[in-house]
Amino acid sequence: MTFDDLGLSPELLRAIGDVGYTKPTPIQSQAIPIVLMGRDVLGCAQTGTGKTASFTLPMIEILAAGRAKARMPRSLILEPTRELAAQVAENFELYGKYHKLNMALLIGGESFTDQEKRLDRGVDVLIATPGRLIDLFERGKILMSDVRTLVIDEADRMLDMGFIPDVERIVSLLPKIRQTLFFSATMPPEIRRLADAFLMNPKEITVAPPASPATTVTQGIAIVDEREKREALRRLIGTEQIKNALIFCNRKRDVDILHKSLTRHGFSAAALHGDLSQSMRTETLEKFKRDEITLLVASDVAARGLDIIALSHVFNFDVPIHAEDYVHRIGRTGRAGREGRAFTLATPSDGKFVEAINALIGKEIPRIEIEGMDSLEFEEGDDRRRRGRRSSQKKAATSEKPKRRSEKAAKDDALPAAPAEDAATAAPEKRTRRQPARDKATSDRSPKQEAKQQEAKQQEAKQRETKQRDRRGRRTEDDNDTPVLAFGDHMPNFLRRSVRAYLPERKAADARKTA
Ligand code: AMP
């Protein structure tokens, strides 16, 4: 099937040709004719399948006839994040270049005044995040009574982010007679219920997620010590010809740590995660797209669906926990037939995650060695405490070791400690292990004697506890309770005692006495 078979106008076909697409993706070939017929669609598809064009292309076609009135948008697209909303807007500009449609992007973190001005001019397509749309509605700046097409995109993400009540409220403000296009990567029961409530006799279209990365992406995985990951990454970057690269971390905190570390080592790097302000995120992305920044360290959420043309590299600083995220991440490179390179840094304990990825993509990610660094093996079984076996005994440069250790310690703060490494839980465990030995020593006594002994012990423990409370006025760490972190409202006695000032005259007199 080609785009010509889908019922799109010559202007749209020209715009598609300009972008360089040669044939529609499965979701496009199935959804476009249905949307053009005016039917509701329930699409089970995720980013990477070409779903954005599957609704933007027919919407442009539908909206081409007619004009918008001030503050009364004719169509509405709801997106869970500002980045996704901005990306859909870019798609409209790209595909709608031979049409004269007005578009407005209503996202948080940007000026209300500019957005209100746009609404006043009349918009054909309104792309919004739920919170900002409700804000503007409540200020009386927007009327929903003319919306004839509604798109709810990434519904499962809206659910994850707690936006469903906002979405329900928005839908209740729209005309009952409308066309609704509803997309979700997954269909849990809550999403099904919403779809049933919002859609009328929809055509259900399910497309498989892109389970295999593009064949144009060269992949590789290195197994290194957790403490040497930053160095491994720097060495890898040094051996690759990088134009621009996305570096994924599993946690926001690690995005910041890695970004700072790369900058300190002289790399052109920036960070992108959900805790940054919208203006900061937009500015960073723009700089990255303009090639003013080479390395963008990002979290999955912030980078989900990011569409950067001609990205040369993707690095997984952490192995993703969900195998599908691996395909999403490395799918940022090698787009539209271009060459791309994607490398993953794993630690010996990541074996089961890598296995799941291999199973999903149907092949093993090839192993790579990083020059001058120990190459390790995955641990067998689930025991996270076991260290990996070294497959080569090349000694890594040691000059940076102490620094790396302290960085590791900082990182460990962010990690949930493995049970056995947690001192607070290890201590009681030790005590219970020693207990049987003591019990054995007393087992020769008669039951009566033992009961007496037990009673005496309990009494002793009680007294000890009362003494400690009396002495300190509160429980202490010795009581095996929460550690005392500060004095709080308790004034210790040594601070109540008056202290004579040690004046210079007294100091001189003391010195004379001792001379
Ligand atoms: P999406 O799933 O909408 O986020 O799209 C994923 C990527 O596929 C984007 O980079 C689009 O530019 C690209 N894309 C969409 N449709 C096509 C197509 N028919 N042929 C090639 N690439 C496409």
Coordinates of C-alpha atoms and ligand atoms in Angstrom, one line a residue:
M1 CA 0.0 0.0 0.0
T2 CA 1.2 3.6 -0.7
F3 CA 0.0 6.9 0.6
D4 CA -1.8 7.5 -2.7
D5 CA -4.2 4.7 -1.7
L6 CA -5.4 6.4 1.5
G7 CA -7.6 9.1 0.1
L8 CA -5.4 12.0 1.0
S9 CA -5.3 15.3 -1.0
P10 CA -2.5 16.2 -3.4
E11 CA -1.2 18.9 -1.0
L12 CA -0.8 16.4 1.8
L13 CA 0.8 13.8 -0.5
R14 CA 3.3 16.6 -1.5
A15 CA 4.1 17.4 2.1
I16 CA 4.5 13.7 2.9
G17 CA 6.9 13.4 -0.1
D18 CA 8.9 16.4 1.2
V19 CA 9.3 14.7 4.6
G20 CA 10.6 11.6 2.7
Y21 CA 8.2 8.9 3.7
T22 CA 7.7 6.4 1.0
K23 CA 5.0 4.1 2.4
P24 CA 2.6 4.3 5.3
T25 CA 3.2 2.4 8.5
P26 CA 0.6 -0.2 9.6
I27 CA -1.2 2.1 11.9
Q28 CA -1.3 4.8 9.2
S29 CA -2.7 2.5 6.5
Q30 CA -5.4 1.2 8.9
A31 CA -6.4 4.4 10.7
I32 CA -6.2 7.1 8.0
P33 CA -9.1 5.9 5.8
I34 CA -11.3 5.3 9.0
V35 CA -10.6 8.8 10.3
L36 CA -11.4 10.3 6.9
M37 CA -14.8 8.5 7.1
G38 CA -15.5 10.3 10.3
R39 CA -15.5 7.2 12.5
D40 CA -14.1 7.0 16.0
V41 CA -10.8 5.1 16.5
L42 CA -9.5 3.1 19.4
G43 CA -5.8 2.7 18.6
C44 CA -3.5 0.5 20.6
A45 CA -0.2 1.7 19.5
Q46 CA 2.9 3.3 21.0
T47 CA 5.4 6.0 19.9
G48 CA 7.6 4.7 17.2
T49 CA 4.8 3.2 15.2
G50 CA 4.0 6.4 13.2
K51 CA 0.8 7.0 15.1
T52 CA 1.1 10.8 15.2
A53 CA 0.8 11.0 11.4
S54 CA -2.0 8.5 11.6
F55 CA -4.2 11.2 13.2
T56 CA -2.6 14.4 12.1
L57 CA -2.7 13.7 8.3
P58 CA -6.5 12.9 8.1
M59 CA -7.2 15.8 10.6
I60 CA -5.5 18.3 8.3
E61 CA -7.7 16.9 5.5
I62 CA -10.9 17.2 7.5
L63 CA -10.0 20.7 8.8
A64 CA -9.0 22.0 5.4
A65 CA -12.7 22.9 4.8
G66 CA -14.0 25.5 7.2
R67 CA -12.8 28.3 9.4
A68 CA -12.3 28.8 13.1
K69 CA -14.0 31.5 15.2
A70 CA -12.1 33.4 17.9
R71 CA -11.6 31.3 21.1
M72 CA -13.5 28.4 19.6
P73 CA -11.1 25.7 18.5
R74 CA -12.4 23.2 15.9
S75 CA -10.3 20.3 17.1
L76 CA -8.5 19.4 20.3
I77 CA -5.5 17.1 20.9
L78 CA -4.7 16.2 24.5
E79 CA -1.1 15.1 25.3
P80 CA 0.3 14.0 28.7
T81 CA 3.6 16.0 28.4
R82 CA 4.7 19.3 27.1
E83 CA 7.4 17.6 24.9
L84 CA 4.9 15.3 23.2
A85 CA 2.5 18.2 22.7
A86 CA 5.3 20.3 21.1
Q87 CA 6.2 17.3 18.9
V88 CA 2.6 16.9 17.7
A89 CA 2.7 20.6 16.9
E90 CA 5.9 20.1 14.8
N91 CA 4.1 17.3 12.9
F92 CA 1.2 19.6 12.1
E93 CA 3.6 22.3 10.8
L94 CA 5.5 19.6 8.7
Y95 CA 2.5 18.0 7.1
G96 CA 0.3 21.1 7.0
K97 CA 2.8 23.3 5.2
Y98 CA 0.5 23.5 2.0
H99 CA -2.6 24.3 4.1
K100 CA -3.5 27.4 5.9
L101 CA -4.5 26.0 9.3
N102 CA -4.1 27.9 12.6
M103 CA -2.7 26.0 15.4
A104 CA -2.2 26.8 19.1
L105 CA -0.1 25.0 21.6
L106 CA -1.3 25.3 25.2
I107 CA 1.3 23.9 27.6
G108 CA 2.3 24.7 31.1
G109 CA 5.4 26.8 31.9
E110 CA 4.8 29.2 29.1
S111 CA 3.2 32.7 29.0
F112 CA -0.6 32.8 29.3
T113 CA -0.7 36.1 27.3
D114 CA 0.8 34.6 24.1
Q115 CA -1.5 31.6 24.3
E116 CA -4.5 33.8 24.9
K117 CA -3.6 36.0 21.9
R118 CA -3.4 32.8 19.7
L119 CA -6.8 31.7 20.9
D120 CA -8.3 35.1 20.1
R121 CA -7.2 34.8 16.5
G122 CA -9.2 31.5 16.2
V123 CA -7.5 28.1 16.0
D124 CA -8.3 25.0 13.9
V125 CA -6.1 22.7 15.9
L126 CA -5.6 23.1 19.6
I127 CA -2.8 20.9 21.1
A128 CA -2.8 21.0 24.9
T129 CA -1.8 19.4 28.1
P130 CA -4.9 18.9 30.4
G131 CA -3.8 21.2 33.2
R132 CA -3.2 24.3 31.1
L133 CA -6.3 23.8 29.1
I134 CA -8.5 23.7 32.3
D135 CA -6.7 26.8 33.6
L136 CA -7.5 28.7 30.4
F137 CA -11.0 27.4 30.4
E138 CA -11.6 28.6 34.0
R139 CA -10.3 32.0 33.1
G140 CA -13.0 32.2 30.4
K141 CA -10.4 32.4 27.6
I142 CA -11.7 29.4 25.6
L143 CA -15.0 27.8 24.5
M144 CA -15.2 24.2 23.7
S145 CA -18.6 24.1 22.0
D146 CA -17.1 24.0 18.5
V147 CA -14.7 21.1 18.9
R148 CA -15.7 18.4 16.4
T149 CA -12.6 16.2 16.6
L150 CA -10.9 15.1 19.8
V151 CA -7.7 13.2 20.1
I152 CA -6.7 11.6 23.4
D153 CA -3.1 10.5 22.9
E154 CA -1.0 8.3 25.2
A155 CA -4.1 7.6 27.5
D156 CA -2.2 5.1 29.6
R157 CA 0.4 7.7 30.4
M158 CA -2.3 10.2 31.3
L159 CA -3.5 7.5 33.8
D160 CA 0.0 7.1 35.2
M161 CA 0.4 10.8 35.6
G162 CA -3.0 11.2 37.4
F163 CA -4.6 13.3 34.6
I164 CA -7.7 11.2 34.0
P165 CA -10.0 13.3 36.2
D166 CA -8.9 16.4 34.2
V167 CA -9.4 14.5 30.9
E168 CA -12.9 13.5 32.0
R169 CA -13.7 17.1 32.9
I170 CA -12.5 18.3 29.5
V171 CA -14.5 15.7 27.6
S172 CA -17.6 16.7 29.6
L173 CA -17.2 20.2 28.2
L174 CA -17.2 19.1 24.6
P175 CA -20.2 18.6 22.2
K176 CA -21.6 15.1 22.4
I177 CA -21.6 14.9 18.6
R178 CA -17.9 14.7 17.7
Q179 CA -15.3 12.4 16.3
T180 CA -13.0 10.9 19.0
L181 CA -9.6 9.3 18.3
F182 CA -8.2 7.5 21.3
F183 CA -4.6 6.1 21.5
S184 CA -2.9 4.2 24.2
A185 CA 0.2 2.0 24.2
T186 CA -1.5 -0.5 26.6
M187 CA -5.1 -1.2 27.4
P188 CA -5.5 -1.8 31.1
P189 CA -9.2 -2.1 32.4
E190 CA -9.3 1.6 33.5
I191 CA -8.3 2.7 30.0
R192 CA -10.9 0.3 28.4
R193 CA -13.6 1.9 30.7
L194 CA -12.6 5.4 29.6
A195 CA -12.6 4.3 25.9
D196 CA -16.1 2.9 26.3
A197 CA -17.3 6.1 27.9
F198 CA -15.7 8.5 25.3
L199 CA -16.0 6.6 22.0
M200 CA -19.0 5.7 19.9
N201 CA -18.8 2.5 17.9
P202 CA -15.0 2.8 17.4
K203 CA -12.9 0.9 14.9
E204 CA -10.3 -0.9 17.0
I205 CA -6.8 -0.9 15.6
T206 CA -3.9 -2.7 17.3
V207 CA -0.4 -2.6 16.0
A208 CA 2.5 -4.4 17.4
P209 CA 5.2 -2.2 19.1
P210 CA 8.4 -2.1 17.1
A211 CA 10.0 -5.0 18.9
S212 CA 13.1 -5.0 16.8
P213 CA 15.3 -2.0 16.4
A214 CA 16.1 -0.7 12.9
T215 CA 18.6 -2.8 11.1
T216 CA 20.6 0.3 10.5
V217 CA 21.5 0.5 14.2
T218 CA 24.8 -1.0 15.2
Q219 CA 24.4 -2.3 18.8
G220 CA 26.9 -3.2 21.5
I221 CA 27.0 -4.0 25.2
A222 CA 29.9 -3.8 27.6
I223 CA 29.8 -5.3 31.1
V224 CA 31.8 -3.2 33.5
D225 CA 32.1 -2.6 37.2
E226 CA 29.4 -0.3 38.6
R227 CA 32.1 2.1 39.9
E228 CA 33.7 2.3 36.5
K229 CA 30.7 3.1 34.4
R230 CA 31.5 6.8 34.1
E231 CA 35.0 6.1 33.0
A232 CA 33.7 3.4 30.6
L233 CA 31.4 5.9 29.0
R234 CA 34.1 8.5 28.6
R235 CA 36.3 6.0 26.9
L236 CA 33.5 4.8 24.7
I237 CA 32.7 8.4 23.7
G238 CA 36.4 8.9 23.0
T239 CA 36.6 6.0 20.5
E240 CA 33.3 6.8 18.7
Q241 CA 32.8 9.6 16.1
I242 CA 29.9 11.3 17.7
K243 CA 27.8 14.0 16.1
N244 CA 25.2 14.0 18.8
A245 CA 24.2 11.5 21.4
L246 CA 21.4 10.8 23.8
I247 CA 22.6 9.1 27.0
F248 CA 19.9 7.4 29.0
C249 CA 19.9 6.9 32.8
N250 CA 17.2 5.0 34.7
R251 CA 16.9 7.7 37.5
K252 CA 16.6 11.4 37.4
R253 CA 19.2 11.8 40.1
D254 CA 21.7 9.9 38.0
V255 CA 20.9 12.1 35.0
D256 CA 22.2 15.1 37.1
I257 CA 25.2 13.2 38.5
L258 CA 26.3 12.0 35.0
H259 CA 25.7 15.4 33.4
K260 CA 27.9 17.1 36.0
S261 CA 30.6 14.5 35.7
L262 CA 30.7 14.8 31.9
T263 CA 30.8 18.6 32.0
R264 CA 33.6 18.4 34.6
H265 CA 35.6 16.2 32.1
G266 CA 35.2 18.8 29.4
F267 CA 32.4 17.3 27.3
S268 CA 29.6 19.4 25.8
A269 CA 26.7 18.0 27.7
A270 CA 23.3 18.9 29.1
A271 CA 20.6 17.2 31.2
L272 CA 16.9 16.6 30.5
H273 CA 14.5 15.3 33.1
G274 CA 11.1 16.0 34.4
D275 CA 12.2 18.1 37.4
L276 CA 13.7 20.9 35.2
S277 CA 11.5 23.9 34.4
Q278 CA 9.7 23.9 31.1
S279 CA 11.8 26.8 29.8
M280 CA 15.0 25.0 30.7
R281 CA 13.8 21.8 28.9
T282 CA 12.7 23.7 25.8
E283 CA 16.0 25.6 25.7
T284 CA 18.1 22.5 26.2
L285 CA 16.3 20.6 23.4
E286 CA 16.6 23.5 21.0
K287 CA 20.3 23.7 21.7
F288 CA 20.7 20.0 21.2
K289 CA 18.7 20.1 17.9
R290 CA 20.9 23.1 16.7
D291 CA 24.0 21.0 17.5
E292 CA 25.2 23.4 20.2
I293 CA 25.3 20.5 22.7
T294 CA 26.7 17.2 21.7
L295 CA 25.6 14.9 24.6
L296 CA 22.1 15.0 26.1
V297 CA 21.8 13.0 29.3
A298 CA 18.1 12.1 29.8
S299 CA 15.6 10.0 31.6
D300 CA 13.1 7.8 29.8
V301 CA 10.1 10.0 30.7
A302 CA 11.7 13.2 29.5
A303 CA 13.0 11.7 26.3
R304 CA 10.0 9.5 25.5
G305 CA 8.9 10.0 21.9
L306 CA 11.7 12.6 21.3
D307 CA 12.2 12.8 17.6
I308 CA 15.7 14.2 16.7
I309 CA 16.6 13.8 13.1
A310 CA 20.0 12.2 12.4
L311 CA 21.0 11.3 15.9
S312 CA 24.3 9.5 15.6
H313 CA 24.5 7.7 18.9
V314 CA 22.4 6.4 21.8
F315 CA 24.2 5.3 25.0
N316 CA 22.4 3.4 27.8
F317 CA 24.3 4.4 30.8
D318 CA 22.0 2.0 32.7
V319 CA 20.3 -1.1 31.3
P320 CA 16.6 -0.3 31.1
I321 CA 14.4 -2.2 33.5
H322 CA 11.7 -2.7 30.9
A323 CA 12.9 -4.4 27.8
E324 CA 10.6 -2.3 25.5
D325 CA 12.4 0.8 26.8
Y326 CA 15.5 -0.5 25.2
V327 CA 13.8 -0.6 21.8
H328 CA 12.4 2.9 22.4
R329 CA 15.8 4.3 23.5
I330 CA 17.9 2.9 20.7
G331 CA 15.1 3.7 18.2
R332 CA 16.0 7.4 18.6
T333 CA 18.9 6.7 16.3
G334 CA 19.1 5.0 12.9
R335 CA 15.8 6.7 11.8
A336 CA 14.6 6.8 8.2
G337 CA 17.3 4.5 6.9
R338 CA 20.2 6.4 8.5
E339 CA 23.1 4.7 10.2
G340 CA 23.0 4.8 14.0
R341 CA 25.1 3.4 16.8
A342 CA 23.7 2.3 20.2
F343 CA 25.8 1.1 23.1
T344 CA 24.8 -0.2 26.5
L345 CA 26.8 -0.3 29.7
A346 CA 25.8 -3.2 31.9
T347 CA 27.0 -4.3 35.3
P348 CA 27.4 -7.9 36.4
S349 CA 24.0 -7.8 38.2
D350 CA 22.1 -6.7 35.1
G351 CA 22.0 -10.2 33.5
K352 CA 18.3 -10.8 33.8
F353 CA 17.4 -7.4 32.3
V354 CA 19.7 -8.0 29.3
E355 CA 18.3 -11.5 28.9
A356 CA 14.8 -10.0 28.6
I357 CA 16.0 -7.5 26.0
N358 CA 17.7 -10.2 24.0
A359 CA 14.4 -12.2 24.1
L360 CA 12.4 -9.2 22.9
I361 CA 14.6 -8.3 20.0
G362 CA 15.2 -11.9 19.1
K363 CA 19.0 -11.8 19.2
E364 CA 21.9 -11.2 21.5
I365 CA 23.3 -7.7 21.7
P366 CA 26.9 -8.2 20.7
R367 CA 29.5 -7.9 23.4
I368 CA 32.1 -5.2 23.1
E369 CA 35.3 -4.5 25.1
I370 CA 36.3 -1.1 26.3
E371 CA 39.9 -0.4 25.7
G372 CA 41.9 -0.5 28.9
M373 CA 39.1 -1.6 31.1
D374 CA 38.2 -4.9 32.7
S375 CA 35.5 -6.8 30.9
L376 CA 33.3 -8.7 33.3
E377 CA 30.6 -11.4 33.1
F378 CA 27.0 -11.4 34.3
E379 CA 26.5 -13.0 37.7
E380 CA 24.7 -16.3 37.7
G381 CA 21.4 -16.3 39.5
D382 CA 19.8 -13.4 41.4
D383 CA 22.3 -12.8 44.2
R384 CA 23.1 -9.1 43.7
R385 CA 25.9 -9.2 46.2
R386 CA 28.1 -11.6 44.2
R387 CA 30.7 -9.8 42.2
G388 CA 31.2 -10.5 38.5
R389 CA 34.0 -12.7 37.3
R390 CA 36.7 -10.9 35.4
S391 CA 37.2 -12.3 31.9
S392 CA 40.3 -10.3 31.4
Q393 CA 42.7 -9.1 34.0
K394 CA 43.7 -5.8 32.4
K395 CA 44.3 -3.4 35.2
A396 CA 42.4 -0.2 34.8
A397 CA 44.1 3.1 35.5
T398 CA 44.1 3.6 39.2
S399 CA 44.8 7.3 39.5
E400 CA 41.1 8.2 39.7
K401 CA 40.0 5.4 41.9
P402 CA 39.4 7.3 45.2
K403 CA 37.4 9.9 43.3
R404 CA 35.3 7.2 41.6
R405 CA 34.7 5.5 44.9
S406 CA 33.3 8.7 46.5
E407 CA 31.1 9.3 43.4
K408 CA 29.9 5.7 43.8
A409 CA 29.1 6.4 47.5
A410 CA 27.1 9.5 46.4
K411 CA 25.3 7.3 43.9
D412 CA 24.6 4.6 46.4
D413 CA 22.7 7.2 48.4
A414 CA 20.2 7.2 45.6
L415 CA 19.9 3.5 45.3
P416 CA 17.7 1.4 47.4
A417 CA 20.2 -0.6 49.4
A418 CA 20.3 -4.4 48.9
P419 CA 19.0 -6.0 52.1
A420 CA 22.3 -7.5 53.2
E421 CA 24.2 -4.2 52.6
D422 CA 21.8 -2.3 54.9
A423 CA 23.5 -2.0 58.3
A424 CA 20.2 -1.2 60.1
T425 CA 18.8 -4.6 59.0
A426 CA 22.0 -6.5 59.1
A427 CA 22.6 -5.9 62.9
P428 CA 19.4 -7.5 64.2
E429 CA 20.0 -10.4 61.8
K430 CA 23.4 -11.0 63.5
R431 CA 21.8 -11.0 66.9
T432 CA 19.2 -13.5 65.9
R433 CA 21.9 -15.7 64.5
R434 CA 23.9 -15.7 67.7
Q435 CA 20.8 -16.4 69.8
P436 CA 20.7 -20.2 69.2
A437 CA 24.3 -20.6 70.6
R438 CA 23.2 -19.0 73.9
D439 CA 20.1 -21.1 73.9
K440 CA 22.2 -24.2 73.6
A441 CA 24.3 -23.2 76.5
T442 CA 21.2 -23.0 78.7
S443 CA 19.5 -26.1 77.4
D444 CA 21.0 -28.3 80.1
R445 CA 19.1 -26.5 82.8
S446 CA 15.6 -27.6 84.1
P447 CA 12.6 -25.9 82.6
K448 CA 11.9 -24.2 85.9
Q449 CA 15.5 -22.8 86.0
E450 CA 15.2 -21.7 82.5
A451 CA 11.9 -19.8 83.1
K452 CA 13.5 -18.1 86.1
Q453 CA 16.6 -17.2 84.1
Q454 CA 14.3 -15.8 81.3
E455 CA 12.4 -13.7 83.8
A456 CA 15.5 -12.3 85.3
K457 CA 16.8 -11.4 81.8
Q458 CA 13.6 -9.6 80.9
Q459 CA 13.7 -7.7 84.2
E460 CA 17.3 -6.7 83.6
A461 CA 16.4 -5.5 80.1
K462 CA 13.5 -3.4 81.4
Q463 CA 15.7 -1.8 84.0
R464 CA 18.4 -1.0 81.5
E465 CA 15.8 0.6 79.2
T466 CA 14.3 2.7 82.1
K467 CA 17.8 3.8 83.1
Q468 CA 18.6 4.9 79.6
R469 CA 15.4 6.9 79.3
D470 CA 15.9 8.6 82.6
R471 CA 19.5 9.4 81.8
R472 CA 18.9 10.9 78.4
G473 CA 15.2 11.8 78.8
R474 CA 14.6 10.1 75.4
R475 CA 15.4 6.9 73.6
T476 CA 18.8 6.7 72.0
E477 CA 20.4 4.7 69.3
D478 CA 21.4 2.2 72.0
D479 CA 17.8 1.4 72.4
N480 CA 17.9 0.1 68.8
D481 CA 15.4 2.7 67.8
T482 CA 15.4 5.5 65.3
P483 CA 18.8 7.3 65.5
V484 CA 18.8 10.7 67.2
L485 CA 19.7 13.2 64.5
A486 CA 19.6 16.5 66.5
F487 CA 18.8 17.8 70.0
G488 CA 15.3 18.8 68.9
D489 CA 13.7 20.6 71.9
H490 CA 15.8 18.8 74.4
M491 CA 18.5 20.8 76.1
P492 CA 21.4 18.5 77.2
N493 CA 22.7 19.2 80.8
F494 CA 26.3 20.0 79.6
L495 CA 24.8 23.0 77.8
R496 CA 23.0 24.3 80.9
R497 CA 26.2 24.5 83.0
S498 CA 27.5 28.1 83.3
V499 CA 31.0 28.4 81.9
R500 CA 33.4 31.1 83.1
A501 CA 34.8 33.2 80.3
Y502 CA 38.5 32.6 79.7
L503 CA 39.5 36.2 79.5
P504 CA 43.0 37.3 78.3
E505 CA 44.0 38.5 81.9
R506 CA 43.1 35.1 83.4
K507 CA 45.0 33.4 80.6
A508 CA 48.1 35.5 81.3
A509 CA 47.8 34.8 85.1
D510 CA 47.5 31.0 84.4
A511 CA 50.6 31.2 82.2
R512 CA 52.6 33.0 84.9
K513 CA 51.5 30.3 87.5
T514 CA 52.6 27.5 85.4
A515 CA 55.9 29.2 84.4
Ligands
AMP1 P1 5.5 8.4 16.1 O1 5.1 7.0 16.4 O2 4.4 9.2 15.6 O3 6.2 9.0 17.2 O4 6.5 8.4 14.8 C1 7.8 7.8 15.0 C2 8.8 8.2 13.9 O5 8.4 7.6 12.7 C3 8.8 9.7 13.7 O6 10.2 10.0 13.6 C4 8.2 9.9 12.3 O7 8.8 11.0 11.7 C5 8.5 8.6 11.6 N1 7.5 8.2 10.6 C6 6.1 8.4 10.7 N2 5.5 7.9 9.6 C7 6.5 7.4 8.8 C8 6.5 6.7 7.6 N3 5.4 6.5 6.9 N4 7.7 6.3 7.1 C9 8.8 6.6 7.7 N5 8.9 7.2 8.9 C10 7.7 7.6 9.5

